[in-house]
Each structure stands twice: as C-alpha cells, then as structure tokens.
Amino acid sequence: MRWYLTGVVVSGFGTTAMWLVSGIWVKSLTGSDSLAALAAFALWAPVLLGPLLGTLADRVRRRPLLVVLNAAMALLLPVLLWVESADRVWLLFAVLVLYGAQGAVHEAAEQALAATTLDEGRLGTFNGLRMTANESVKLIAPLVAAGLFARYGGGPVALLDAASFALAAVLFALMPVREERPARSGRRHWWRETAEGVRLLRASPVLRPLVATGGFTMLLAGVNGAAIYAVVDSGLGRSPAYAGVLYAVQGAGSVLAGLLTGPLLRRVPERVLAAAGLALFAVAVGVRALPYGATALAASAVIGLRMPWVLVAVMTAVQREAPEEAVGRLAATANTLVFAPNALAIAFGAGLVAVADVRILLPLLALAGTTWAAGLAGRGGRREGDLGRDRADELAVRGGQGAGSMEGGA
C-alpha cells in the first residue's frame, strides 16, 4: 500500500500540473477561448470509452500494465517540446487524447490491482487514503505548474510530468506484489468482454443503485460548479477571484475526507455511507444560496468533506462485488457512468445559471439530492461479494461453452 500510494502522489502531481497548463498553453498560442476549453475536453473524452479501455486491465497482469502505461507517457510527453506555435497545437491535442486514454486504463488497472491484492477489509481504508493523496497534490501542483508556465512556458511542465511518470513507473515496478499469469483457455472478442462487464454491473442489486447515486451526485456537482461564480458575484458580492478561496476550502475538506472514509466503511455499508454523503453534500449546496461569507465557506468545506464519501463508497463496492477476472471492466464502466454526468452538467448548468436565480436553483438541487439520498438509504441490498459468487461460475460456464474464458490477472 505504501509503494502504491507513493506512486499515486508522484504521478498525480505531474498529471494535475499538466491538466491545468494544457488549457493555458492552448490559449497562449492561439488566443482562442474555445480551443482552450477543448483541451480539457480532449483529456476527458476518452473516459466515455472507459468500458472498452478497461477491458485491457482484465486481459493482462495489472502491475506490469501500470509500469508500461507510466513508462509510455514518460516517453511521449517530451514530444510536446515541439509545440511552440499555433500551427503545432494539433500535436498537443493528440497527446492529450492519448493522455486521457492512458488515464482510463490506468484507473481501471489500479482499482483491479487493489481489489485482487488487498484484504477486503482494507479496501475502504486504501481508497480513502488514495483519495487523500490525489486531493493533496491538487493543493500544490497548480501553483507549481502556473509558476513554471509563466516563467518558462509549457515545455518544462511537460518534462516535469514526464519525470513524474518515469518515477511512478519505477515505484510500481518495485512494488512487492505477486500476480499469477493470466489464464489462457481460449480467445474472446474484445467487444463481447466489454459487454460482459456492463451486464455484470447491471445485474448487481448492490452496484446498480450505488453507481447511479455516484452519477447523480456528480450531476449535482456539475450544476453546483457552474453556479459558483453566480454565488460569488450576486450572492456574496465578491470579485470572481474569491471562487479560488472557496475551491481551496473545498479541497482541504476532500483531503480530510479520505482519512475519515476508511474507518467509516469498517462500520457502515457502502450504501449507508453514500446516502449520508449525498444528503450532507446536497444540504451544503442549498446553504450556498445564503448571502453570507461564513456560510459559503462552511458549505464549501462540507461539500469537500462529504462528496468523496459517495465516490469512495462506489469504488470500494465495485472492488468487493466484482469477480477478480472482471474488476477492470466493472471499474472502468462505473467510472464512466459516475463521471460523465459531471461534464454534461457543467455545460447544462452554465445555461441554467444564465436564466435561473441561484437562490432558487441551489435549494432545488438540495431538495433533489436529499430526496435521492433518502431513497437510497431506504433500499435493501445483498451484502458485498454476492455478485462475485453468483457470476463467477456463469463466466466460467460461458467460457467452457466455446466462447473461451477471459484473460484476467489474479
């Protein structure tokens, strides 16, 4: 766990820096706001192919895959040193798309490796610490990236990111994890394996409502994020820069959330934690409608503290429920279903804020969130592991009936 979390911090630092700088880089070379926004979309778009990309994490051993993915990005990123003018921006976009695709596979492999090497009781703690590690670097990396770009341009940031990937590859290579070679008892079609992962997720009475809750939470988060400048301006009467203060407080809450989530998951089921996280997040969103600086800061802290509960609960449930040979596909499918609504909601929320008063919009979001949370808390559900027990035999039977068994790492 220590080796892995160190790798997360190292690679996460470079990734956060690159995500921030990519849009600034495009804007500085082209002067186009739309192209700068498209840079973020290029990084995010491959997530839509998550179920398909995640299948790779079930076909090979996960630790070597993580090493190869990080090493490949370390070799690819220096190509961006050639992006010195507007006519070479296409190269930056091409690298960003590959960056996003690598991230989708990497995320699936990370979750699958954790699910198959850690004791089930430690998954919640591990995922919480992983959340803390990711959020911690987000408090520092943007400042470093912005300073580097302002002084030297985008090239040094790309090299910093490449170095972080190289170091992460070394850390994953040294990680003391033993994996069995994937079984090979036939060949299966890639699309069929991807569809199998979707069916597994849909068949689980535990995962279906949790993943849907994660997607709904991120939908609300997207609209809430789109409304932040309206809250700062019309609600608090502050300059737009004050949004940075609110985001910093929210980030600090997310760092703390990761430390609390593991102990909580040892005491309550994922469904209960997700419902509590969504309810408190929704209430905090509603509180943002009040025109007071103190309540705005408190609401931001609660949003940062409670929203990760939902995400970690979903991640942990997927790792516990999925059969070992299908964790990558289920994790990637769940990630797509959870995070895709956020991007759509940001675009929708931008238009909604233009026509709706945030003093009405935010309480409505709070009502929707608390209603959903109450429904989730009232649901019954089978305990963890049921999907793996019920479906592992089905996968093996299908493999023996001529389709071949999938190649998954142990």
XYZ file of C-alpha atoms in Angstrom:
410
model
C 0.000 0.000 0.000
C 2.836 2.419 0.817
C 4.549 1.814 -2.526
C 1.304 2.219 -4.390
C 0.241 5.434 -2.634
C 3.687 6.920 -3.240
C 3.217 6.185 -6.944
C -0.211 7.837 -6.845
C 1.230 11.011 -5.302
C 4.131 11.197 -7.766
C 2.114 10.610 -10.940
C -0.816 12.659 -9.617
C 1.402 15.685 -9.116
C 2.518 15.708 -12.741
C -0.977 14.932 -14.033
C -2.584 17.781 -12.106
C 0.084 20.174 -13.368
C -0.453 19.102 -16.969
C -4.242 19.295 -16.763
C -4.019 22.888 -15.566
C -1.385 24.012 -18.055
C -2.885 22.398 -21.168
C -5.698 24.932 -21.484
C -3.431 27.867 -20.647
C -0.924 26.611 -23.217
C -3.531 26.431 -25.991
C -4.914 29.858 -25.063
C -1.456 31.466 -25.096
C -0.623 30.073 -28.555
C -3.959 30.554 -30.314
C -5.770 33.259 -28.338
C -8.915 31.118 -28.619
C -11.100 30.529 -25.573
C -12.985 27.734 -27.329
C -9.805 25.849 -28.215
C -8.572 26.264 -24.648
C -11.810 24.703 -23.388
C -11.432 21.940 -25.976
C -8.109 20.996 -24.391
C -9.928 19.940 -21.223
C -12.429 18.005 -23.331
C -9.600 16.190 -25.138
C -8.302 14.957 -21.800
C -11.743 13.961 -20.577
C -13.274 12.478 -23.758
C -11.586 9.022 -23.564
C -13.439 8.422 -20.282
C -16.512 7.834 -22.448
C -14.708 4.758 -23.799
C -13.972 3.563 -20.263
C -15.777 0.209 -20.526
C -13.866 -0.663 -23.691
C -10.491 0.568 -22.433
C -10.954 -1.062 -19.036
C -11.137 -4.485 -20.672
C -7.373 -4.309 -21.171
C -6.908 -4.342 -17.389
C -8.617 -7.761 -17.287
C -6.507 -9.295 -20.063
C -3.026 -8.827 -18.594
C -1.324 -8.659 -15.219
C -2.125 -5.303 -13.651
C 1.220 -4.304 -12.102
C 3.239 -4.702 -15.337
C 0.459 -2.850 -17.135
C 0.831 0.096 -14.739
C 4.588 0.100 -15.313
C 4.166 0.113 -19.103
C 1.491 2.832 -19.046
C 3.612 5.159 -16.922
C 6.777 4.474 -18.927
C 4.934 5.107 -22.193
C 3.717 8.516 -21.011
C 7.228 9.385 -19.804
C 8.481 8.757 -23.357
C 5.547 10.502 -25.067
C 5.334 13.799 -23.181
C 8.713 15.241 -24.306
C 7.187 15.389 -27.805
C 5.364 18.492 -26.560
C 8.637 20.435 -26.625
C 7.896 20.907 -30.336
C 4.639 22.752 -29.569
C 5.980 26.289 -29.925
C 3.436 27.881 -32.273
C -0.255 27.795 -33.107
C 0.246 25.543 -36.136
C 1.559 22.786 -33.840
C -1.311 22.863 -31.352
C -2.730 19.759 -33.074
C 0.189 17.822 -31.586
C -0.775 18.940 -28.096
C -4.371 17.817 -28.679
C -3.209 14.427 -29.968
C -1.077 13.878 -26.865
C -3.929 14.980 -24.600
C -6.291 12.405 -26.130
C -3.695 9.666 -25.601
C -3.160 11.026 -22.086
C -6.864 10.651 -21.325
C -6.991 7.126 -22.767
C -3.971 6.120 -20.707
C -5.670 7.546 -17.627
C -8.814 5.466 -18.190
C -6.827 2.235 -18.471
C -4.570 3.225 -15.566
C -7.541 3.874 -13.281
C -9.097 0.505 -14.117
C -5.797 -1.316 -13.557
C -5.229 0.473 -10.240
C -8.634 -0.482 -8.892
C -8.331 -4.050 -10.153
C -4.869 -4.499 -8.635
C -6.072 -3.217 -5.271
C -9.133 -5.470 -5.368
C -7.096 -8.594 -6.059
C -4.147 -7.993 -3.722
C -5.576 -6.303 -0.620
C -7.748 -7.862 2.060
C -11.384 -6.921 1.593
C -11.469 -5.179 4.966
C -8.655 -2.816 3.921
C -10.166 -1.665 0.646
C -12.116 1.200 2.214
C -9.041 2.474 4.046
C -6.918 2.151 0.921
C -9.417 4.002 -1.272
C -9.772 6.743 1.320
C -6.005 7.227 1.530
C -5.854 7.216 -2.266
C -8.433 10.000 -2.305
C -6.400 11.975 0.235
C -3.229 11.513 -1.835
C -4.920 12.701 -5.023
C -6.539 15.704 -3.381
C -3.371 16.708 -1.541
C -1.346 17.136 -4.717
C -4.138 19.270 -6.179
C -3.423 21.859 -3.491
C 0.218 22.228 -4.547
C 0.627 21.186 -8.178
C -1.409 24.051 -9.726
C 0.822 26.651 -8.066
C 3.993 24.942 -9.282
C 2.580 24.474 -12.791
C 1.379 28.055 -13.093
C 4.739 29.377 -11.916
C 6.690 27.162 -14.333
C 4.489 28.090 -17.274
C 4.639 31.814 -16.527
C 8.431 31.719 -16.321
C 9.456 29.136 -18.923
C 6.385 28.092 -20.944
C 4.694 24.731 -21.374
C 7.760 22.643 -22.251
C 9.188 22.405 -18.711
C 5.754 21.434 -17.361
C 5.608 18.587 -19.896
C 9.080 17.474 -18.803
C 8.041 17.649 -15.141
C 5.056 15.446 -15.929
C 7.265 13.033 -17.893
C 9.638 12.776 -14.948
C 6.744 12.064 -12.578
C 5.541 9.264 -14.869
C 9.046 7.790 -15.070
C 9.373 7.790 -11.284
C 5.901 6.290 -10.907
C 6.868 3.503 -13.339
C 9.888 2.687 -11.158
C 7.768 2.685 -7.985
C 5.160 0.368 -9.497
C 7.929 -1.912 -10.801
C 9.393 -2.189 -7.277
C 6.017 -2.742 -5.618
C 6.132 -6.134 -3.840
C 3.078 -7.690 -5.463
C 2.869 -11.220 -6.865
C 0.410 -11.858 -9.669
C -0.341 -15.091 -11.440
C -0.038 -15.201 -15.199
C -3.499 -14.749 -16.760
C -5.199 -17.999 -17.675
C -5.459 -18.678 -21.407
C -8.162 -21.158 -22.286
C -9.466 -19.583 -25.457
C -9.897 -16.255 -27.171
C -12.763 -13.892 -26.595
C -13.927 -10.948 -28.611
C -12.978 -7.590 -27.044
C -16.451 -6.128 -27.548
C -18.043 -9.226 -26.019
C -15.870 -8.961 -22.928
C -16.748 -5.271 -22.625
C -20.453 -6.066 -22.875
C -19.960 -8.766 -20.242
C -18.673 -6.143 -17.817
C -21.682 -3.915 -18.468
C -24.024 -6.857 -17.879
C -22.272 -7.728 -14.637
C -22.777 -4.195 -13.370
C -26.401 -4.116 -14.445
C -27.062 -7.499 -12.798
C -25.890 -6.409 -9.343
C -28.590 -5.136 -6.961
C -25.789 -3.664 -4.841
C -23.841 -1.829 -7.542
C -26.729 -0.525 -9.659
C -28.094 1.942 -7.088
C -24.617 2.898 -5.856
C -23.265 3.701 -9.318
C -26.479 5.561 -10.151
C -26.042 7.550 -6.931
C -22.463 8.382 -7.866
C -23.589 9.623 -11.279
C -26.423 11.666 -9.762
C -24.065 13.188 -7.210
C -21.653 14.247 -9.937
C -24.583 15.641 -11.932
C -25.490 17.862 -8.993
C -21.815 18.712 -8.515
C -21.562 19.854 -12.130
C -24.521 22.218 -11.840
C -23.223 23.432 -8.472
C -19.803 24.092 -10.000
C -21.347 26.037 -12.870
C -23.160 28.225 -10.330
C -20.078 29.091 -8.278
C -19.397 32.439 -9.948
C -23.027 33.469 -9.626
C -22.821 32.645 -5.915
C -19.651 34.719 -5.538
C -20.998 37.660 -7.542
C -24.727 38.056 -6.929
C -24.835 36.127 -3.656
C -21.740 37.306 -1.792
C -20.929 40.481 -3.696
C -17.295 39.436 -4.136
C -14.917 39.501 -7.085
C -14.598 36.337 -9.215
C -11.198 35.617 -7.642
C -12.993 34.742 -4.386
C -14.072 31.487 -6.061
C -10.465 30.359 -5.609
C -10.858 30.697 -1.833
C -13.984 28.545 -1.881
C -12.265 25.912 -4.019
C -9.266 25.868 -1.655
C -11.526 25.258 1.344
C -13.348 22.538 -0.586
C -10.036 20.899 -1.481
C -8.946 20.879 2.150
C -12.222 19.175 3.043
C -11.583 16.500 0.416
C -8.131 15.780 1.875
C -9.684 15.222 5.299
C -12.498 13.135 3.808
C -10.094 10.482 2.598
C -8.735 9.983 6.102
C -12.217 9.524 7.558
C -13.752 7.304 4.894
C -11.817 4.115 5.663
C -12.804 3.952 9.360
C -16.403 4.753 8.437
C -16.567 1.951 5.858
C -15.469 -0.509 8.524
C -18.584 0.409 10.499
C -21.324 1.029 7.934
C -22.178 -0.430 4.491
C -21.232 1.456 1.351
C -24.902 2.201 0.662
C -25.339 3.985 4.000
C -22.138 5.993 3.630
C -23.060 7.034 0.085
C -26.552 8.105 1.202
C -25.141 10.127 4.111
C -22.514 11.725 1.890
C -25.072 12.711 -0.758
C -27.511 14.097 1.811
C -24.932 16.284 3.535
C -23.457 17.383 0.199
C -26.926 18.389 -1.021
C -27.676 20.351 2.146
C -24.362 22.203 1.789
C -25.224 23.071 -1.825
C -28.513 24.561 -0.615
C -26.743 26.549 2.107
C -24.645 28.244 -0.577
C -27.739 30.203 -1.543
C -27.436 32.211 1.697
C -25.700 35.587 1.182
C -23.134 35.192 3.951
C -19.399 34.613 3.624
C -19.216 32.358 6.694
C -21.946 30.027 5.437
C -20.344 29.923 1.973
C -17.018 28.850 3.465
C -18.685 26.270 5.713
C -20.691 24.905 2.793
C -17.537 24.543 0.687
C -15.843 22.614 3.492
C -18.820 20.267 3.842
C -19.005 19.727 0.069
C -15.324 18.793 0.008
C -15.734 16.550 3.041
C -18.917 14.677 2.073
C -18.865 14.272 -1.725
C -15.820 11.935 -1.589
C -17.824 9.624 0.680
C -20.035 8.811 -2.291
C -17.139 8.269 -4.690
C -15.101 6.089 -2.319
C -18.192 4.062 -1.412
C -18.872 3.344 -5.094
C -15.236 2.437 -5.788
C -14.990 0.119 -2.786
C -18.281 -1.616 -3.589
C -17.142 -2.298 -7.165
C -13.883 -3.806 -5.926
C -15.677 -6.012 -3.424
C -18.515 -7.124 -5.672
C -16.742 -7.806 -8.955
C -15.232 -11.192 -9.822
C -11.435 -10.955 -9.922
C -11.342 -11.532 -13.672
C -13.734 -8.625 -14.361
C -12.735 -5.895 -11.891
C -11.074 -3.754 -14.562
C -14.127 -3.673 -16.806
C -16.571 -3.040 -13.991
C -14.390 -0.309 -12.506
C -13.983 1.438 -15.869
C -17.709 1.153 -16.631
C -18.596 2.542 -13.214
C -16.142 5.426 -13.671
C -17.746 6.340 -16.984
C -21.269 6.244 -15.547
C -20.231 8.262 -12.479
C -18.106 10.989 -14.082
C -19.707 11.505 -17.492
C -22.764 13.278 -15.982
C -20.451 15.838 -14.374
C -19.141 17.146 -17.696
C -22.636 17.244 -19.174
C -23.972 19.030 -16.099
C -21.303 21.722 -16.280
C -22.439 22.621 -19.800
C -26.122 22.381 -18.843
C -25.562 24.319 -15.624
C -23.829 27.151 -17.459
C -27.003 27.738 -19.456
C -29.254 27.198 -16.465
C -27.461 29.771 -14.334
C -27.992 32.339 -17.079
C -31.792 32.076 -16.740
C -32.361 30.917 -13.144
C -31.697 32.684 -9.849
C -29.149 30.705 -7.811
C -31.185 31.481 -4.683
C -33.854 29.232 -6.167
C -31.685 26.833 -8.160
C -29.425 25.724 -5.311
C -32.250 24.881 -2.866
C -33.872 22.842 -5.645
C -30.619 20.917 -6.063
C -30.569 20.355 -2.309
C -34.129 19.011 -2.390
C -33.319 16.645 -5.252
C -30.174 15.381 -3.522
C -31.735 14.760 -0.124
C -34.716 13.001 -1.738
C -32.417 10.680 -3.672
C -30.317 10.025 -0.542
C -33.427 9.101 1.462
C -34.455 6.658 -1.257
C -31.002 5.061 -1.298
C -30.868 4.752 2.492
C -34.239 3.000 2.462
C -33.162 0.394 -0.082
C -32.247 -3.107 0.921
C -29.440 -4.918 -0.801
C -27.322 -8.013 -0.654
C -24.018 -7.831 1.118
C -20.685 -7.491 -0.599
C -19.356 -10.386 -2.605
C -22.722 -11.626 -3.890
C -22.049 -10.579 -7.476
C -18.687 -12.274 -7.485
C -20.126 -15.508 -6.081
C -23.180 -15.512 -8.325
C -21.460 -14.527 -11.558
C -18.027 -16.118 -11.410
C -19.490 -19.532 -12.170
C -21.540 -18.053 -15.009
C -18.406 -16.565 -16.560
C -16.624 -19.898 -16.284
C -19.587 -21.743 -17.787
C -19.713 -19.340 -20.703
C -16.008 -19.815 -21.212
C -16.446 -23.595 -21.304
C -19.237 -23.379 -23.847
C -16.977 -22.314 -26.667
C -16.594 -18.615 -26.059
C -13.352 -19.148 -24.145
C -12.557 -17.760 -20.730
C -11.461 -14.172 -20.279
C -7.860 -13.439 -19.516
C -7.707 -11.792 -16.098
C -4.849 -11.186 -13.712
C -5.059 -12.652 -10.243
